Short mmCIF file of N, CA and C in Angstrom, two decimals:
data_model
loop_
_atom_site.label_atom_id
_atom_site.label_comp_id
_atom_site.label_asym_id
_atom_site.label_seq_id
_atom_site.Cartn_x
_atom_site.Cartn_y
_atom_site.Cartn_z
N MET A 1 34.09 -36.97 50.08
CA MET A 1 32.80 -37.56 49.32
C MET A 1 32.37 -36.00 47.86
N PRO A 2 31.59 -36.69 47.36
CA PRO A 2 30.89 -35.79 46.57
C PRO A 2 30.50 -34.41 45.95
N LYS A 3 30.66 -33.07 45.87
CA LYS A 3 29.54 -32.26 46.06
C LYS A 3 28.51 -32.39 45.51
N ASP A 4 27.34 -32.06 45.79
CA ASP A 4 26.36 -32.64 44.80
C ASP A 4 26.62 -30.82 43.95
N ALA A 5 25.03 -31.61 43.32
CA ALA A 5 25.17 -30.49 41.82
C ALA A 5 24.51 -29.02 42.99
N ILE A 6 24.19 -28.35 42.14
CA ILE A 6 23.72 -27.28 42.77
C ILE A 6 22.00 -27.37 42.20
N ASN A 7 20.67 -27.05 43.01
CA ASN A 7 19.80 -26.98 42.71
C ASN A 7 19.87 -25.24 42.18
N LEU A 8 19.99 -25.42 40.60
CA LEU A 8 19.35 -24.40 40.31
C LEU A 8 18.42 -23.17 40.71
N ASN A 9 16.86 -24.31 40.72
CA ASN A 9 15.47 -23.70 41.26
C ASN A 9 15.83 -22.85 42.12
N GLU A 10 16.35 -23.85 43.74
CA GLU A 10 16.74 -23.65 44.64
C GLU A 10 18.11 -21.59 44.93
N LEU A 11 18.43 -21.81 44.03
CA LEU A 11 19.02 -20.67 44.57
C LEU A 11 19.02 -19.11 43.17
N LEU A 12 17.62 -19.57 42.58
CA LEU A 12 17.12 -18.53 41.57
C LEU A 12 16.47 -18.07 43.07
N LEU A 13 15.91 -18.90 43.78
CA LEU A 13 14.90 -18.59 44.89
C LEU A 13 15.18 -17.06 45.64
N LYS A 14 16.92 -17.81 46.08
CA LYS A 14 16.89 -17.15 47.10
C LYS A 14 17.74 -16.38 46.52
N ILE A 15 18.45 -15.67 45.10
CA ILE A 15 18.80 -14.57 44.64
C ILE A 15 17.06 -13.34 44.86
N LYS A 16 15.85 -14.27 44.37
CA LYS A 16 15.09 -13.35 43.79
C LYS A 16 14.31 -12.75 45.28
N LYS A 17 14.53 -13.35 46.17
CA LYS A 17 13.97 -13.85 47.80
C LYS A 17 15.31 -12.12 48.28
N GLY A 18 16.37 -11.87 47.76
CA GLY A 18 17.54 -11.33 48.38
C GLY A 18 18.23 -12.36 49.71
N GLY A 19 18.54 -13.05 49.56
CA GLY A 19 19.26 -14.65 50.35
C GLY A 19 20.65 -14.35 50.08
N ILE A 20 21.00 -13.81 48.78
CA ILE A 20 21.72 -13.67 48.00
C ILE A 20 22.61 -12.32 48.01
N LYS A 21 23.41 -12.11 47.78
CA LYS A 21 24.06 -10.91 48.03
C LYS A 21 24.25 -10.55 46.73
N MET A 22 24.57 -9.96 45.39
CA MET A 22 25.20 -10.19 44.49
C MET A 22 26.24 -9.30 44.13
N ASP A 23 27.53 -9.62 43.61
CA ASP A 23 28.46 -8.85 43.90
C ASP A 23 28.24 -7.68 43.10
N LEU A 24 28.36 -6.22 43.63
CA LEU A 24 28.37 -5.71 41.85
C LEU A 24 29.82 -4.64 41.72
N PRO A 25 29.96 -4.25 40.43
CA PRO A 25 31.27 -3.13 40.87
C PRO A 25 31.61 -2.20 41.23
N LEU A 26 33.05 -2.11 41.61
CA LEU A 26 33.63 -1.16 42.33
C LEU A 26 33.48 0.15 41.88
N ILE A 27 34.07 0.30 40.24
CA ILE A 27 34.46 0.97 39.68
C ILE A 27 33.83 0.77 38.33
N THR A 28 33.27 1.57 37.20
CA THR A 28 32.83 1.46 35.80
C THR A 28 34.54 2.81 35.12
N TYR A 29 35.25 1.78 34.40
CA TYR A 29 36.55 2.42 34.10
C TYR A 29 36.76 2.00 32.28
N PRO A 30 36.67 3.56 31.75
CA PRO A 30 35.94 3.31 30.75
C PRO A 30 37.47 3.24 29.36
N GLY A 31 36.61 2.08 28.48
CA GLY A 31 38.15 1.92 27.79
C GLY A 31 38.12 2.23 26.36
N ALA A 32 39.18 2.40 25.85
CA ALA A 32 39.87 2.64 24.62
C ALA A 32 38.72 3.45 24.01
N GLY A 33 37.44 3.19 22.98
CA GLY A 33 36.09 3.49 22.37
C GLY A 33 35.07 4.03 23.61
N THR A 34 34.17 3.79 23.29
CA THR A 34 33.15 4.04 24.31
C THR A 34 33.07 2.99 24.75
N ASP A 35 32.94 1.54 25.17
CA ASP A 35 32.95 0.73 26.54
C ASP A 35 33.60 1.10 27.48
N LEU A 36 32.42 0.08 28.81
CA LEU A 36 32.74 0.65 29.73
C LEU A 36 33.09 -0.81 30.54
N PHE A 37 34.29 -0.52 31.01
CA PHE A 37 34.69 -1.99 31.89
C PHE A 37 33.95 -2.09 33.49
N PHE A 38 33.96 -2.86 33.62
CA PHE A 38 33.44 -2.82 34.74
C PHE A 38 34.98 -4.02 35.70
N VAL A 39 34.73 -2.93 36.89
CA VAL A 39 36.48 -3.22 37.82
C VAL A 39 36.50 -3.52 39.28
N PHE A 40 36.69 -4.35 39.80
CA PHE A 40 36.53 -5.12 40.62
C PHE A 40 35.27 -5.53 41.07
N GLN A 41 35.31 -6.43 42.25
CA GLN A 41 33.74 -6.41 42.47
C GLN A 41 33.36 -6.24 43.88
N ASP A 42 33.04 -5.91 44.91
CA ASP A 42 32.47 -5.56 46.01
C ASP A 42 33.02 -6.10 47.53
N SER A 43 32.73 -7.51 46.61
CA SER A 43 33.56 -8.07 48.08
C SER A 43 34.23 -9.48 47.43
N GLY A 44 35.10 -9.77 48.62
CA GLY A 44 36.21 -11.01 48.40
C GLY A 44 37.34 -10.58 47.86
N LEU A 45 38.18 -11.00 47.53
CA LEU A 45 39.62 -10.76 47.30
C LEU A 45 39.99 -9.99 45.34
N ASN A 46 40.15 -9.30 45.02
CA ASN A 46 40.46 -9.12 44.11
C ASN A 46 41.64 -8.81 43.70
N VAL A 47 41.89 -10.12 42.47
CA VAL A 47 43.33 -9.94 41.57
C VAL A 47 43.46 -9.60 40.09
N LEU A 48 44.75 -8.62 40.21
CA LEU A 48 45.58 -8.87 39.29
C LEU A 48 46.40 -9.68 38.45
N ILE A 49 46.50 -9.78 37.40
CA ILE A 49 47.32 -10.92 36.91
C ILE A 49 47.39 -10.28 35.92
N GLY A 50 48.09 -10.74 35.60
CA GLY A 50 49.48 -10.47 33.53
C GLY A 50 50.95 -10.97 32.91
N HIS A 51 51.06 -10.58 32.05
CA HIS A 51 52.55 -10.59 31.68
C HIS A 51 53.34 -9.36 32.34
N GLU A 52 54.55 -9.66 32.39
CA GLU A 52 55.09 -8.24 32.77
C GLU A 52 55.26 -7.33 31.38
N GLY A 53 55.06 -6.11 31.58
CA GLY A 53 54.74 -4.83 30.90
C GLY A 53 53.79 -4.57 30.20
N ASN A 54 52.92 -5.35 30.94
CA ASN A 54 51.60 -5.23 30.01
C ASN A 54 50.93 -4.03 30.85
N GLY A 55 51.53 -3.25 31.67
CA GLY A 55 50.28 -1.82 32.29
C GLY A 55 49.73 -2.21 33.53
N LYS A 56 49.69 -3.33 34.22
CA LYS A 56 49.41 -3.78 35.15
C LYS A 56 49.43 -2.50 35.85
N THR A 57 50.47 -2.33 36.32
CA THR A 57 51.09 -1.04 37.84
C THR A 57 50.56 -0.18 37.65
N LYS A 58 50.47 0.36 36.37
CA LYS A 58 50.23 1.27 35.96
C LYS A 58 48.26 2.25 36.12
N PHE A 59 47.66 0.54 35.18
CA PHE A 59 46.11 0.28 35.70
C PHE A 59 45.96 0.65 37.42
N LEU A 60 46.21 -0.22 37.82
CA LEU A 60 46.10 -0.84 40.01
C LEU A 60 46.33 0.81 39.99
N THR A 61 47.37 1.07 40.18
CA THR A 61 47.57 3.07 40.76
C THR A 61 46.51 3.84 40.49
N GLN A 62 45.67 3.83 39.39
CA GLN A 62 44.77 3.89 38.82
C GLN A 62 43.91 4.21 39.54
N ILE A 63 43.44 2.52 39.88
CA ILE A 63 41.85 2.75 40.83
C ILE A 63 42.43 3.22 41.24
N ILE A 64 44.31 2.72 42.82
CA ILE A 64 43.54 3.22 44.27
C ILE A 64 43.65 4.08 43.77
N ILE A 65 43.81 5.36 42.64
CA ILE A 65 43.93 6.72 43.38
C ILE A 65 42.92 6.46 43.03
N GLN A 66 41.67 6.35 42.06
CA GLN A 66 40.29 6.80 42.64
C GLN A 66 39.43 5.89 43.63
N LEU A 67 39.69 5.07 43.96
CA LEU A 67 38.82 4.69 45.11
C LEU A 67 39.38 5.75 46.34
N LEU A 68 40.35 6.74 46.61
CA LEU A 68 41.02 6.83 47.55
C LEU A 68 40.08 8.25 47.59
N ASP A 69 39.92 8.60 46.52
CA ASP A 69 39.16 9.74 45.53
C ASP A 69 38.37 9.51 46.01
N ASP A 70 37.47 8.59 46.16
CA ASP A 70 35.50 8.35 46.30
C ASP A 70 35.59 8.43 47.94
N MET A 71 36.70 7.29 48.51
CA MET A 71 37.03 7.61 49.97
C MET A 71 36.87 8.76 50.57
N GLN A 72 37.68 9.65 49.89
CA GLN A 72 37.29 11.08 50.29
C GLN A 72 36.19 11.74 49.90
N ASN A 73 35.29 11.40 49.27
CA ASN A 73 34.06 12.15 48.42
C ASN A 73 32.86 12.21 49.68
N ASN A 74 33.81 10.91 50.22
CA ASN A 74 32.15 9.93 51.53
C ASN A 74 31.61 8.79 50.89
N ASP A 75 32.03 8.18 49.51
CA ASP A 75 30.72 7.73 49.00
C ASP A 75 31.12 6.54 50.55
N PRO A 76 29.29 6.45 50.41
CA PRO A 76 28.94 5.63 51.78
C PRO A 76 29.65 3.62 51.27
N ARG A 77 29.87 3.08 50.23
CA ARG A 77 30.13 1.86 50.33
C ARG A 77 32.04 1.53 50.02
N PHE A 78 32.32 3.21 50.68
CA PHE A 78 33.69 2.93 50.91
C PHE A 78 34.09 3.04 52.35
N ILE A 79 32.97 3.11 53.45
CA ILE A 79 33.42 3.95 55.44
C ILE A 79 34.18 3.04 55.63
N ASN A 80 34.39 2.06 55.60
CA ASN A 80 35.21 1.69 57.03
C ASN A 80 36.17 0.60 55.31
N TRP A 81 36.41 0.96 54.76
CA TRP A 81 37.17 -0.02 53.51
C TRP A 81 38.35 0.63 53.85
N LYS A 82 39.70 -0.67 53.93
CA LYS A 82 40.95 0.00 53.51
C LYS A 82 41.58 -1.34 52.47
N LEU A 83 42.83 -0.96 52.01
CA LEU A 83 42.27 -1.24 50.04
C LEU A 83 44.45 -2.59 50.59
N LEU A 84 44.09 -2.84 50.39
CA LEU A 84 46.04 -3.79 50.80
C LEU A 84 46.97 -3.96 49.13
N TYR A 85 47.56 -3.34 48.96
CA TYR A 85 48.35 -3.52 48.11
C TYR A 85 49.72 -4.23 48.03
N VAL A 86 49.46 -6.00 47.63
CA VAL A 86 50.08 -5.96 47.13
C VAL A 86 51.31 -6.67 46.31
N ASP A 87 52.82 -6.05 46.11
CA ASP A 87 53.29 -6.23 45.03
C ASP A 87 54.22 -7.32 44.66
N THR A 88 54.14 -7.93 44.09
CA THR A 88 54.82 -9.61 44.02
C THR A 88 56.06 -9.30 43.35
N GLU A 89 56.13 -8.27 42.33
CA GLU A 89 57.69 -8.51 41.94
C GLU A 89 58.73 -7.65 41.46
N ARG A 90 58.73 -6.28 41.76
CA ARG A 90 59.29 -5.39 41.82
C ARG A 90 60.02 -4.96 43.37
N PRO A 91 61.37 -4.77 42.95
CA PRO A 91 62.29 -3.53 43.98
C PRO A 91 61.75 -2.67 44.59
N VAL A 92 62.61 -2.14 45.98
CA VAL A 92 61.50 -0.68 45.66
C VAL A 92 61.45 0.35 45.47
N SER A 93 62.86 -0.14 44.41
CA SER A 93 62.97 1.43 43.44
C SER A 93 62.05 1.39 42.47
N GLN A 94 61.41 0.43 42.20
CA GLN A 94 59.93 0.78 41.20
C GLN A 94 59.14 0.69 42.40
N TYR A 95 58.28 -0.21 43.09
CA TYR A 95 57.26 0.19 44.04
C TYR A 95 56.96 1.75 44.36
N ALA A 96 57.98 2.56 45.16
CA ALA A 96 57.86 3.56 45.70
C ALA A 96 57.59 4.53 44.48
N LYS A 97 57.65 5.02 43.03
CA LYS A 97 57.36 5.34 42.68
C LYS A 97 55.67 5.82 42.80
N SER A 98 55.63 4.26 42.12
CA SER A 98 54.33 3.62 42.45
C SER A 98 52.97 4.23 43.27
N VAL A 99 53.80 4.70 44.72
CA VAL A 99 53.42 5.18 45.77
C VAL A 99 53.74 6.26 45.81
N GLU A 100 54.16 6.48 45.96
CA GLU A 100 54.39 8.37 46.16
C GLU A 100 53.54 9.02 44.91
N HIS A 101 53.33 8.53 43.86
CA HIS A 101 52.01 9.19 42.30
C HIS A 101 51.01 9.08 43.37
N ILE A 102 50.64 7.18 43.90
CA ILE A 102 49.75 7.43 44.45
C ILE A 102 49.14 8.73 45.93
N PHE A 103 50.52 8.89 46.39
CA PHE A 103 50.39 9.99 47.24
C PHE A 103 50.00 10.98 47.03
N ALA A 104 50.98 10.93 45.65
CA ALA A 104 50.96 13.33 45.22
C ALA A 104 49.26 13.11 44.48
N THR A 105 48.61 12.53 44.00
CA THR A 105 47.35 12.24 42.75
C THR A 105 46.07 12.31 43.78
N THR A 106 45.86 11.59 45.09
CA THR A 106 44.59 11.17 45.52
C THR A 106 44.37 13.05 46.40
N THR A 107 43.19 13.35 46.36
CA THR A 107 42.85 14.37 46.85
C THR A 107 42.33 13.53 48.98
N LEU A 108 42.92 12.40 48.53
CA LEU A 108 42.72 12.08 50.71
C LEU A 108 43.86 12.70 51.39
N PRO A 109 43.82 13.04 51.87
CA PRO A 109 44.87 13.61 53.71
C PRO A 109 45.63 12.63 53.26
N THR A 110 47.20 13.12 53.36
CA THR A 110 48.10 11.58 53.27
C THR A 110 47.34 10.94 55.63
N PRO A 111 48.13 11.63 56.36
CA PRO A 111 47.33 10.78 57.43
C PRO A 111 46.24 9.60 56.96
N GLU A 112 44.88 9.95 56.21
CA GLU A 112 43.62 9.43 55.90
C GLU A 112 44.22 7.80 55.18
N VAL A 113 44.77 8.40 54.45
CA VAL A 113 45.60 7.36 53.12
C VAL A 113 46.52 6.09 53.79
N CYS A 114 47.54 6.89 54.71
CA CYS A 114 47.80 6.17 54.97
C CYS A 114 47.25 4.92 56.39
N SER A 115 46.18 5.39 56.75
CA SER A 115 45.05 4.47 57.40
C SER A 115 44.83 3.70 56.61
N ARG A 116 43.78 3.98 55.00
CA ARG A 116 43.52 3.20 54.05
C ARG A 116 43.97 2.07 53.46
N LEU A 117 45.12 3.04 52.79
CA LEU A 117 46.18 1.80 52.35
C LEU A 117 47.28 1.06 52.79
N HIS A 118 47.19 0.27 52.74
CA HIS A 118 48.25 -0.97 53.08
C HIS A 118 49.17 -0.81 52.63
N PHE A 119 50.36 -1.33 52.28
CA PHE A 119 50.97 -2.12 51.14
C PHE A 119 52.32 -2.61 51.17
N LEU A 120 52.00 -3.54 50.59
CA LEU A 120 53.35 -5.71 50.47
C LEU A 120 53.95 -5.71 49.71
N SER A 121 55.64 -5.88 50.44
CA SER A 121 55.86 -6.27 48.93
C SER A 121 56.06 -7.05 49.09
N VAL A 122 56.19 -8.32 47.85
CA VAL A 122 56.85 -9.68 48.76
C VAL A 122 57.59 -10.54 47.96
N MET A 123 58.21 -10.01 47.42
CA MET A 123 59.11 -10.00 46.28
C MET A 123 59.84 -11.11 46.99
N ASP A 124 60.37 -10.55 48.13
CA ASP A 124 61.86 -11.95 48.72
C ASP A 124 61.32 -12.03 49.86
N LEU A 125 59.85 -13.22 49.91
CA LEU A 125 59.35 -13.80 50.22
C LEU A 125 58.83 -15.31 50.46
N GLY A 126 58.45 -15.57 51.33
CA GLY A 126 58.27 -17.19 51.24
C GLY A 126 56.66 -17.26 50.80
N CYS A 127 56.22 -18.11 50.37
CA CYS A 127 54.70 -18.32 50.41
C CYS A 127 54.43 -18.17 52.08
N LYS A 128 54.68 -18.93 53.17
CA LYS A 128 54.39 -19.16 54.14
C LYS A 128 54.46 -17.51 54.75
N THR A 129 55.64 -16.91 54.65
CA THR A 129 55.42 -15.64 55.38
C THR A 129 54.52 -14.82 54.72
N ILE A 130 54.43 -15.27 53.57
CA ILE A 130 53.25 -13.98 52.85
C ILE A 130 51.82 -14.07 53.05
N LEU A 131 51.42 -15.55 53.51
CA LEU A 131 50.34 -14.92 54.11
C LEU A 131 50.72 -15.46 55.66
N LYS A 132 50.90 -14.63 56.02
CA LYS A 132 51.14 -14.75 57.78
C LYS A 132 51.69 -12.80 56.74
N SER A 133 52.21 -12.69 56.14
CA SER A 133 51.95 -10.82 56.31
C SER A 133 50.70 -9.86 55.93
N ILE A 134 49.73 -11.04 55.09
CA ILE A 134 49.01 -10.40 55.05
C ILE A 134 47.84 -10.44 56.13
#
């Protein structure tokens, strides 16, 4: 069955009446100059992709630390939040250093980090096993 086009007037009316919650950025991240970048949304699944060596892991590690610190500071947006960090390409010798850095740097106590941050390495898993694990 073909999908009908969205009625933009109805959509705008729902937005104005508060019937649709707009996604908001979780973090404002400073760029190299004066630019600010809005990073990740407050709903759904956020995925970070890119080519090997372009800094995804370093960036994501910093973002995770910032989110955990916001949890420590009782930011109301993160009261019941948990983070799932899925690594798709690195062996334990590499991702262990990132995880160690997160624990060493965040202000959130270790037991709380363990209850809020979940890590899944899927480098050696097939698609069905990955979905089941998540």
